[in-house]
């Protein structure tokens, strides 16, 4: 690999000189490095991903999806639980040199097999592990919500810029055909202007001891975990970002379970054109919809946010899209943008926007006031 790299570097510099390009040496070396990195022949031409945090989402969705991806593959793991290692090693054929823990995580910088670090840890850990990932010189995909505060999002974006590496958020629905259709129908005004729009996501959460119910780790309750999908849906279907919000916390019917976080909440975004967009998230009710009423009829998804079997309808009848592996499509899409050095369609800036919106919803809920979103 090193040999090939050196050879390609020479070939690249030779091509530059043959092309008569008078690029200063330092700039040429930088361009050389970048191009080589983009073109580097990895395992079957794929970028290597290391999953950080081997919980339900990493093990149940991302690792299996990485067996189907064309542009990236599961190259490594980072875990604080050594007992998980043997099963992962065996199932996914991961070499020892690509297995890390949280203490030696930073030394991943010396591992050329890993191009992308994918943070799948509890929400409060996203910022730290993303910033460390960039310090190690890797691209980062970070799960939603990007972080708990806008200040942390700013640090993550600054770290990405400093490293010259891409930051993407794990917004899988931007790669999913039904949700892409909602974006098209809404933003292209296929059925005219949207007059009313609503999104709701909820389920009955189990284990009362899990981190999702702990404020310091989750940052809040269903708003952080599920409401974020509604925030996304309301923005991508309208193509607008809200300018103000009001919100109301739902009753705590199981106060013991929801000691630290809200059990449910509703909120109302005001869009720049005056449209009101309603959101609802709950850890104790089942709902899963994204519905828009436009001048010439309604279009909707229900379920809207699951990993598969989404159903949509428009004034012309049911939507008819294949159910794809969302995570495989998402990681391939992101890997391709990284390889081509093109902007991500789910960049850190979008994650930051949503953290700001969530923070505003919480502020509106806590104060009972209409909060302006600047
Ligand atoms: P999980 O509880 O199943 O896994 C969390 C992992 O983090 C575990 O491996 C656990 O050992 C590890 N961990 C490290 N420090 C921890 C600590 N202090 N407390 C608890 N766990 C700790 O959670 P998950 O469902 O895999 O969620 C992880 C992240 O992925 C979250 O940010 C979540 O929002 C996101 N997620 C995204 C989707 C999606 O569809 N995009 C779906 C599920 C989860």
XYZ file of N, CA and C in Angstrom, residues 106-332:
681
model
N -7.928 7.296 20.162
C -7.227 8.346 19.397
C -6.125 7.782 18.493
N -5.623 6.600 18.843
C -4.540 6.036 18.027
C -5.076 5.480 16.699
N -6.360 5.563 16.492
C -6.969 5.166 15.214
C -6.408 6.042 14.086
N -5.803 7.162 14.472
C -5.202 8.056 13.467
C -4.098 7.360 12.673
N -3.477 6.360 13.289
C -2.377 5.662 12.605
C -2.871 4.484 11.776
N -4.187 4.316 11.683
C -4.701 3.128 11.003
C -5.289 3.491 9.635
N -4.576 3.184 8.564
C -5.057 3.573 7.223
C -6.284 2.786 6.775
N -6.627 1.701 7.469
C -7.836 0.953 7.087
C -9.103 1.733 7.393
N -9.012 2.639 8.373
C -10.207 3.372 8.807
C -10.223 4.750 8.151
N -11.251 4.979 7.337
C -11.421 6.298 6.700
C -12.506 7.102 7.394
N -13.521 6.392 7.893
C -14.698 7.065 8.450
C -14.976 6.501 9.843
N -15.226 7.409 10.773
C -15.636 6.995 12.111
C -17.128 7.270 12.239
N -17.882 6.281 12.689
C -19.341 6.435 12.790
C -19.721 6.370 14.273
N -20.162 7.516 14.821
C -20.456 7.618 16.252
C -21.887 7.156 16.532
N -22.000 6.056 17.294
C -23.321 5.480 17.588
C -23.479 5.332 19.106
N -23.035 6.362 19.813
C -23.038 6.362 21.282
C -24.245 7.144 21.801
N -24.535 7.074 23.104
C -25.578 7.942 23.662
C -25.314 9.409 23.299
N -26.403 10.165 23.175
C -26.356 11.525 22.614
C -25.303 12.444 23.245
N -25.152 12.366 24.562
C -24.243 13.302 25.236
C -22.785 13.035 24.878
N -22.497 11.884 24.275
C -21.109 11.544 23.943
C -20.752 11.888 22.496
N -21.744 12.293 21.715
C -21.504 12.539 20.283
C -20.421 13.591 20.045
N -20.519 14.697 20.791
C -19.598 15.809 20.517
C -18.155 15.383 20.774
N -17.898 14.823 21.949
C -16.513 14.462 22.295
C -15.917 13.471 21.285
N -16.682 12.441 20.956
C -16.111 11.398 20.090
C -15.984 11.857 18.641
N -16.829 12.807 18.258
C -16.708 13.386 16.911
C -15.447 14.244 16.836
N -15.263 15.096 17.839
C -14.087 15.983 17.825
C -12.801 15.140 17.855
N -12.794 14.084 18.662
C -11.611 13.203 18.707
C -11.415 12.476 17.375
N -12.508 12.146 16.726
C -12.428 11.494 15.403
C -11.752 12.403 14.390
N -12.111 13.673 14.420
C -11.473 14.628 13.494
C -10.010 14.845 13.861
N -9.726 14.868 15.173
C -8.327 15.028 15.595
C -7.496 13.850 15.092
N -8.154 12.704 14.905
C -7.451 11.532 14.363
C -7.379 11.582 12.834
N -7.913 12.644 12.250
C -7.779 12.830 10.803
C -8.749 12.011 9.976
N -9.888 11.632 10.575
C -10.857 10.807 9.847
C -12.102 11.618 9.506
N -12.864 11.151 8.498
C -14.212 11.667 8.285
C -15.089 11.139 9.417
N -16.188 11.858 9.709
C -17.077 11.398 10.785
C -18.533 11.400 10.327
N -19.226 10.309 10.646
C -20.691 10.299 10.590
C -21.121 10.240 12.056
N -22.025 11.140 12.430
C -22.470 11.176 13.817
C -23.975 10.923 13.851
N -24.400 10.085 14.760
C -25.838 9.808 14.869
C -26.605 11.026 15.372
N -27.912 10.987 15.169
C -28.787 12.056 15.626
C -29.156 11.833 17.085
N -29.453 12.876 17.859
C -29.211 14.266 17.549
C -27.703 14.540 17.574
N -27.280 15.488 16.732
C -25.841 15.746 16.573
C -25.156 15.963 17.928
N -25.782 16.756 18.799
C -25.213 17.023 20.130
C -26.339 17.561 21.004
N -25.999 17.895 22.233
C -27.043 18.408 23.130
C -27.138 19.929 23.101
N -26.087 20.590 22.644
C -26.116 22.059 22.602
C -25.581 22.567 21.255
N -26.028 23.767 20.910
C -25.534 24.390 19.683
C -24.029 24.662 19.810
N -23.594 25.009 21.023
C -22.157 25.279 21.227
C -21.332 24.033 20.886
N -21.821 22.866 21.286
C -21.103 21.633 20.940
C -21.116 21.394 19.432
N -22.252 21.683 18.791
C -22.318 21.530 17.320
C -21.261 22.419 16.671
N -21.120 23.623 17.187
C -20.125 24.544 16.620
C -18.709 23.966 16.752
N -18.453 23.358 17.921
C -17.120 22.752 18.116
C -16.893 21.612 17.126
N -17.935 20.838 16.880
C -17.809 19.688 15.966
C -17.563 20.170 14.534
N -18.286 21.207 14.139
C -18.126 21.739 12.781
C -16.734 22.367 12.628
N -16.300 23.073 13.682
C -14.960 23.686 13.624
C -13.883 22.599 13.522
N -14.067 21.512 14.256
C -13.084 20.419 14.214
C -13.035 19.793 12.825
N -14.201 19.673 12.205
C -14.277 19.108 10.853
C -13.512 20.012 9.879
N -13.738 21.304 10.014
C -13.069 22.256 9.095
C -11.564 22.223 9.303
N -11.164 22.188 10.573
C -9.730 22.191 10.887
C -9.046 20.951 10.297
N -9.755 19.825 10.393
C -9.162 18.576 9.892
C -9.280 18.476 8.371
N -10.152 19.298 7.782
C -10.396 19.168 6.340
C -11.116 17.873 6.017
N -11.963 17.415 6.939
C -12.683 16.139 6.759
C -14.190 16.386 6.851
N -14.951 15.481 6.262
C -16.405 15.663 6.204
C -17.103 15.263 7.500
N -18.167 16.014 7.809
C -19.052 15.644 8.921
C -20.457 15.456 8.364
N -21.016 14.275 8.585
C -22.396 13.996 8.174
C -23.167 13.487 9.375
N -24.485 13.720 9.365
C -25.346 13.232 10.441
C -26.142 12.029 9.916
N -26.428 11.086 10.804
C -27.060 9.822 10.378
C -28.537 9.952 10.023
N -28.861 10.935 9.196
C -30.253 11.172 8.793
C -30.607 10.256 7.617
N -30.949 9.014 7.953
C -31.160 7.994 6.916
C -32.315 8.313 5.977
N -33.325 9.078 6.437
C -34.525 9.278 5.617
C -34.286 10.199 4.422
N -33.141 10.885 4.414
C -32.789 11.687 3.232
C -32.354 10.796 2.074
N -32.268 9.498 2.326
C -31.854 8.550 1.289
C -32.975 7.557 0.996
N -34.165 7.833 1.535
C -35.271 6.865 1.503
C -36.350 7.382 0.533
N -36.790 6.528 -0.429
C -37.669 7.007 -1.509
C -38.990 7.650 -1.063
N -39.689 7.106 -0.067
C -40.978 7.704 0.339
C -40.772 9.112 0.893
N -39.738 9.243 1.735
C -39.476 10.563 2.319
C -38.938 11.538 1.263
N -38.163 11.016 0.324
C -37.693 11.880 -0.774
C -38.879 12.372 -1.594
N -39.906 11.517 -1.720
C -41.101 11.921 -2.453
C -41.858 13.020 -1.693
N -41.921 12.898 -0.370
C -42.556 13.971 0.419
C -41.821 15.300 0.175
N -40.497 15.232 0.150
C -39.701 16.449 -0.118
C -40.069 17.019 -1.482
N -40.167 16.144 -2.479
C -40.460 16.603 -3.849
C -41.870 17.199 -3.926
N -42.844 16.473 -3.400
C -44.232 16.934 -3.496
C -44.406 18.284 -2.796
N -43.754 18.419 -1.639
C -43.910 19.655 -0.869
C -43.134 20.823 -1.469
N -41.859 20.591 -1.731
C -41.028 21.736 -2.150
C -41.302 22.144 -3.602
N -41.716 21.197 -4.425
C -42.059 21.550 -5.829
C -43.516 21.983 -5.940
N -44.218 21.981 -4.838
C -45.635 22.400 -4.806
C -46.470 21.638 -5.839
N -46.250 20.345 -5.893
C -46.950 19.512 -6.882
C -48.472 19.615 -6.694
N -48.926 19.717 -5.449
C -50.363 19.891 -5.176
C -50.654 21.300 -4.650
N -49.841 22.243 -5.032
C -50.033 23.631 -4.615
C -49.372 23.894 -3.266
N -49.664 25.053 -2.722
C -49.072 25.438 -1.434
C -49.586 24.537 -0.308
N -48.714 24.233 0.624
C -49.140 23.472 1.812
C -49.881 24.434 2.734
N -51.072 24.016 3.166
C -51.899 24.852 4.044
C -51.808 24.395 5.492
N -51.481 23.108 5.669
C -51.429 22.536 7.011
C -50.429 21.381 6.962
N -49.632 21.246 8.002
C -48.702 20.110 8.013
C -48.507 19.641 9.454
N -48.414 18.333 9.618
C -48.258 17.782 10.964
C -47.388 16.534 10.916
N -46.619 16.349 12.003
C -45.756 15.177 12.106
C -45.823 14.651 13.532
N -45.889 13.331 13.665
C -45.907 12.746 15.004
C -45.145 11.435 15.024
N -44.398 11.226 16.109
C -43.654 9.972 16.249
C -43.645 9.613 17.732
N -44.065 8.386 18.019
C -44.050 7.947 19.410
C -44.112 6.442 19.508
N -43.582 5.924 20.584
C -43.784 4.514 20.933
C -43.722 4.391 22.438
N -44.095 3.219 22.920
C -44.069 2.999 24.357
C -42.677 2.481 24.705
N -41.927 3.274 25.428
C -40.534 2.899 25.714
C -40.493 1.867 26.842
N -39.542 0.909 26.721
C -39.473 -0.187 27.705
C -38.623 0.173 28.912
N -37.611 -0.633 29.144
C -36.671 -0.535 30.262
C -36.551 0.871 30.877
N -37.088 1.038 32.083
C -37.056 2.372 32.698
C -35.659 2.814 33.135
N -34.664 1.911 33.063
C -33.312 2.291 33.510
C -32.421 2.735 32.338
N -32.918 2.684 31.116
C -32.050 2.946 29.951
C -31.625 4.413 29.847
N -30.526 4.642 29.124
C -29.956 5.998 29.029
C -30.913 6.973 28.366
N -31.810 6.478 27.512
C -32.752 7.382 26.820
C -33.664 8.125 27.787
N -33.753 7.639 29.039
C -34.606 8.299 30.026
C -33.785 9.112 31.019
N -32.460 9.213 30.737
C -31.581 9.967 31.646
C -31.193 11.277 30.972
N -31.483 12.351 31.671
C -31.307 13.670 31.038
C -29.852 13.942 30.653
N -28.921 13.571 31.523
C -27.522 13.917 31.196
C -27.012 13.152 29.975
N -27.496 11.960 29.737
C -27.025 11.182 28.589
C -27.839 11.428 27.325
N -29.153 11.623 27.493
C -30.036 11.756 26.321
C -30.299 13.212 25.960
N -30.194 14.105 26.951
C -30.463 15.521 26.698
C -31.937 15.860 26.803
N -32.781 14.854 26.959
C -34.221 15.052 27.038
C -34.896 13.742 26.678
N -36.190 13.771 26.493
C -36.933 12.538 26.232
C -37.239 12.321 24.759
N -38.519 12.071 24.449
C -38.886 11.721 23.065
C -38.570 12.822 22.053
N -38.455 14.066 22.513
C -38.096 15.142 21.565
C -36.742 14.850 20.923
N -35.770 14.449 21.758
C -34.404 14.220 21.252
C -34.333 12.986 20.351
N -35.129 11.984 20.711
C -35.009 10.688 20.046
C -35.948 10.582 18.840
N -37.191 11.042 19.010
C -38.236 10.838 17.999
C -38.715 12.149 17.397
N -38.868 13.162 18.247
C -39.319 14.463 17.752
C -38.390 15.000 16.678
N -37.137 14.638 16.750
C -36.174 15.123 15.755
C -36.566 14.675 14.337
N -37.188 13.491 14.224
C -37.668 13.039 12.910
C -38.803 13.941 12.425
N -39.643 14.385 13.366
C -40.756 15.271 13.004
C -40.205 16.633 12.595
N -39.234 17.137 13.351
C -38.589 18.411 13.003
C -38.042 18.317 11.581
N -37.348 17.229 11.315
C -36.789 17.008 9.976
C -37.892 16.965 8.924
N -38.930 16.173 9.185
C -40.016 16.000 8.206
C -40.704 17.318 7.907
N -40.941 18.109 8.943
C -41.622 19.396 8.750
C -40.749 20.333 7.923
N -39.433 20.264 8.133
C -38.520 21.126 7.357
C -38.369 20.616 5.932
N -38.130 19.303 5.750
C -37.844 18.877 4.372
C -39.085 18.791 3.500
N -40.258 18.661 4.087
C -41.464 18.644 3.252
C -41.841 20.059 2.824
N -41.627 21.021 3.710
C -41.969 22.407 3.350
C -40.806 23.113 2.652
N -39.588 22.614 2.869
C -38.405 23.308 2.349
C -38.134 24.595 3.116
N -38.687 24.670 4.331
C -38.513 25.897 5.126
C -37.968 25.571 6.523
N -37.397 26.594 7.145
C -36.911 26.474 8.515
C -37.773 27.397 9.384
N -38.294 26.876 10.510
C -39.201 27.684 11.338
C -38.553 28.963 11.876
N -39.430 29.970 12.119
C -38.921 31.234 12.673
C -39.348 31.437 14.134
N -40.356 30.682 14.578
C -40.718 30.760 16.000
C -41.449 29.486 16.400
N -41.575 29.290 17.709
C -42.214 28.049 18.185
C -42.920 28.263 19.521
N -44.049 27.553 19.688
C -44.688 27.399 20.996
C -44.729 25.899 21.282
N -44.762 25.516 22.554
C -44.736 24.076 22.880
C -45.397 23.814 24.227
N -45.929 22.608 24.374
C -46.590 22.211 25.613
C -46.157 20.792 25.994
N -45.766 20.621 27.243
C -45.431 19.278 27.721
C -46.722 18.506 27.982
N -46.740 17.217 27.640
C -47.907 16.374 27.916
C -47.891 15.938 29.368
N -49.003 15.372 29.833
C -49.055 14.927 31.231
C -48.107 13.757 31.495
N -47.561 13.705 32.722
C -46.718 12.559 33.100
C -47.609 11.541 33.800
N -48.097 10.573 33.027
C -48.978 9.564 33.625
C -48.164 8.482 34.331
N -46.864 8.395 34.000
C -45.983 7.422 34.679
C -44.790 8.218 35.232
N -45.010 8.983 36.288
C -43.957 9.906 36.754
C -42.664 9.197 37.151
N -42.766 7.971 37.655
C -41.551 7.254 38.068
C -40.628 6.994 36.884
N -41.237 6.676 35.758
C -40.440 6.344 34.571
C -39.852 7.613 33.940
N -40.629 8.690 34.016
C -40.204 9.925 33.354
C -39.799 10.986 34.365
N -38.960 10.553 35.309
C -38.484 11.470 36.366
C -37.661 12.607 35.778
N -36.805 12.263 34.796
C -35.820 13.253 34.329
C -36.176 13.909 33.005
N -37.040 13.238 32.223
C -37.330 13.758 30.874
C -38.832 13.807 30.645
N -39.233 14.564 29.610
C -40.664 14.641 29.291
C -41.172 13.276 28.819
N -42.417 12.991 29.114
C -43.052 11.761 28.618
C -43.560 11.985 27.191
N -44.097 13.187 26.964
C -44.570 13.541 25.617
C -44.614 15.066 25.507
N -44.704 15.544 24.293
C -44.855 16.998 24.088
C -45.421 17.271 22.710
N -46.019 18.447 22.601
C -46.508 18.931 21.303
C -45.882 20.292 21.064
N -45.650 20.611 19.815
C -45.129 21.950 19.516
C -45.680 22.438 18.186
N -45.606 23.754 18.013
C -46.130 24.398 16.814
C -45.053 25.336 16.285
N -44.542 24.999 15.103
C -43.563 25.870 14.454
C -44.299 26.872 13.564
N -43.810 28.101 13.581
C -44.290 29.068 12.601
C -43.245 29.152 11.494
N -43.682 28.912 10.261
C -42.757 28.951 9.126
C -42.682 30.390 8.575
N -41.652 30.696 7.809
C -41.480 32.078 7.333
C -42.676 32.606 6.540
N -43.452 31.727 5.893
C -44.610 32.199 5.107
C -45.903 32.197 5.929
N -45.781 31.967 7.242
C -46.965 32.000 8.107
C -47.600 30.633 8.333
N -47.169 29.619 7.567
C -47.696 28.257 7.756
C -47.368 27.755 9.167
N -48.344 27.125 9.816
C -48.079 26.518 11.115
C -47.785 25.027 10.900
N -46.767 24.527 11.551
C -46.356 23.124 11.392
C -46.372 22.465 12.767
N -47.217 21.443 12.923
C -47.437 20.824 14.234
C -46.581 19.586 14.438
N -45.945 19.498 15.605
C -45.156 18.320 15.952
C -45.668 17.679 17.230
N -45.474 16.370 17.324
C -45.922 15.623 18.503
C -44.965 14.444 18.688
N -44.407 14.315 19.876
C -43.524 13.174 20.146
C -43.867 12.589 21.508
N -43.767 11.278 21.612
C -44.154 10.634 22.871
C -43.373 9.349 23.104
N -43.110 9.081 24.389
C -42.540 7.787 24.783
C -43.625 6.895 25.391
N -44.892 7.296 25.226
C -45.946 6.449 25.800
C -47.184 6.323 24.909
N -47.061 6.714 23.634
C -48.150 6.551 22.660
C -47.524 6.068 21.361
N -48.283 5.269 20.605
C -47.786 4.832 19.308
C -48.323 5.746 18.210
N -47.431 6.375 17.485
C -47.823 7.179 16.317
C -46.606 7.326 15.414
N -46.879 7.531 14.134
C -45.788 7.530 13.174
C -46.301 8.109 11.855
N -46.344 9.424 11.731
C -46.933 10.031 10.536
C -46.261 11.345 10.151
N -46.422 11.674 8.888
C -46.006 12.960 8.332
C -47.069 13.296 7.287
N -47.856 14.343 7.540
C -49.037 14.593 6.701
C -49.079 16.054 6.280
N -49.289 16.282 4.989
C -49.390 17.651 4.488
C -50.710 17.825 3.750
N -51.440 18.887 4.080
C -52.664 19.234 3.350
C -52.334 20.423 2.472
N -52.387 20.191 1.164
C -52.045 21.260 0.218
C -53.306 21.725 -0.509
N -53.156 22.779 -1.314
C -54.324 23.356 -2.004
C -55.092 22.321 -2.827
N -54.351 21.404 -3.457
C -55.044 20.457 -4.351
C -55.103 19.053 -3.784
N -54.970 18.936 -2.467
C -55.104 17.605 -1.861
C -54.000 17.316 -0.851
N -54.148 16.150 -0.201
C -53.214 15.799 0.884
C -52.247 14.717 0.445
N -51.060 14.771 1.012
C -50.110 13.673 0.807
C -49.475 13.342 2.146
N -49.195 12.054 2.356
C -48.754 11.664 3.697
C -48.012 10.335 3.705
N -47.285 10.139 4.773
C -46.651 8.850 5.056
C -47.114 8.384 6.416
N -47.459 7.106 6.503
C -47.771 6.515 7.798
C -47.727 4.990 7.655
N -46.738 4.310 8.214
C -45.651 4.902 8.978
C -44.683 5.692 8.098
N -44.054 6.679 8.726
C -43.167 7.587 7.995
C -41.691 7.376 8.306
N -41.387 6.874 9.536
C -39.988 6.975 10.013
C -39.328 5.630 10.310
N -40.073 4.533 10.113
C -39.501 3.219 10.436
C -38.368 2.852 9.478
N -37.680 1.759 9.803
C -36.572 1.312 8.951
C -37.068 0.734 7.625
N -38.332 0.351 7.576
C -38.866 -0.239 6.343
C -40.378 -0.242 6.367
N -40.950 -0.787 5.305
C -42.403 -0.902 5.164
C -43.127 0.423 5.349
N -42.559 1.470 4.814
C -43.228 2.766 4.882
C -44.374 2.770 3.876
N -45.406 3.520 4.231
C -46.564 3.598 3.327
C -46.897 5.061 3.082
N -47.129 5.389 1.807
C -47.464 6.767 1.489
C -48.663 6.851 0.592
N -49.399 7.972 0.691
C -50.452 8.191 -0.303
C -50.526 9.656 -0.700
N -51.021 9.846 -1.911
C -51.165 11.181 -2.485
C -52.595 11.259 -3.017
N -53.039 12.436 -3.490
C -54.389 12.513 -4.069
C -54.562 11.540 -5.240
N -53.436 11.075 -5.799
C -53.556 10.153 -6.941
C -53.489 8.687 -6.544
N -53.401 8.411 -5.254
C -53.373 7.012 -4.816
C -52.141 6.710 -3.997
N -51.944 5.405 -3.706
C -50.808 5.042 -2.857
C -49.469 5.285 -3.538
N -48.468 5.618 -2.753
C -47.106 5.704 -3.301
C -46.635 4.276 -3.539
N -45.804 4.154 -4.547
C -45.380 2.809 -4.892
C -43.863 2.767 -5.031
N -43.183 2.748 -3.894
C -41.720 2.707 -3.920
C -41.235 1.440 -3.240
N -40.098 0.950 -3.705
C -39.532 -0.225 -3.059
C -39.037 0.163 -1.666
N -39.085 -0.798 -0.777
C -38.461 -0.596 0.528
C -37.008 -0.996 0.406
N -36.131 -0.050 0.684
C -34.707 -0.310 0.503
C -34.043 -0.433 1.877
N -32.802 -0.870 1.897
C -32.059 -0.836 3.156
C -31.582 0.602 3.357
N -32.276 1.305 4.233
C -32.019 2.746 4.394
C -30.593 3.025 4.844
N -30.122 2.208 5.784
C -28.788 2.470 6.342
C -27.703 2.226 5.295
N -27.907 1.195 4.441
C -26.911 0.924 3.389
C -26.893 2.093 2.403
N -28.072 2.545 1.999
C -28.169 3.669 1.064
C -27.524 4.926 1.678
N -27.822 5.146 2.943
C -27.296 6.338 3.626
C -25.765 6.297 3.683
N -25.219 5.169 4.125
C -23.753 5.110 4.278
C -23.060 5.151 2.920
N -23.668 4.514 1.908
C -23.092 4.588 0.560
C -23.130 6.017 0.029
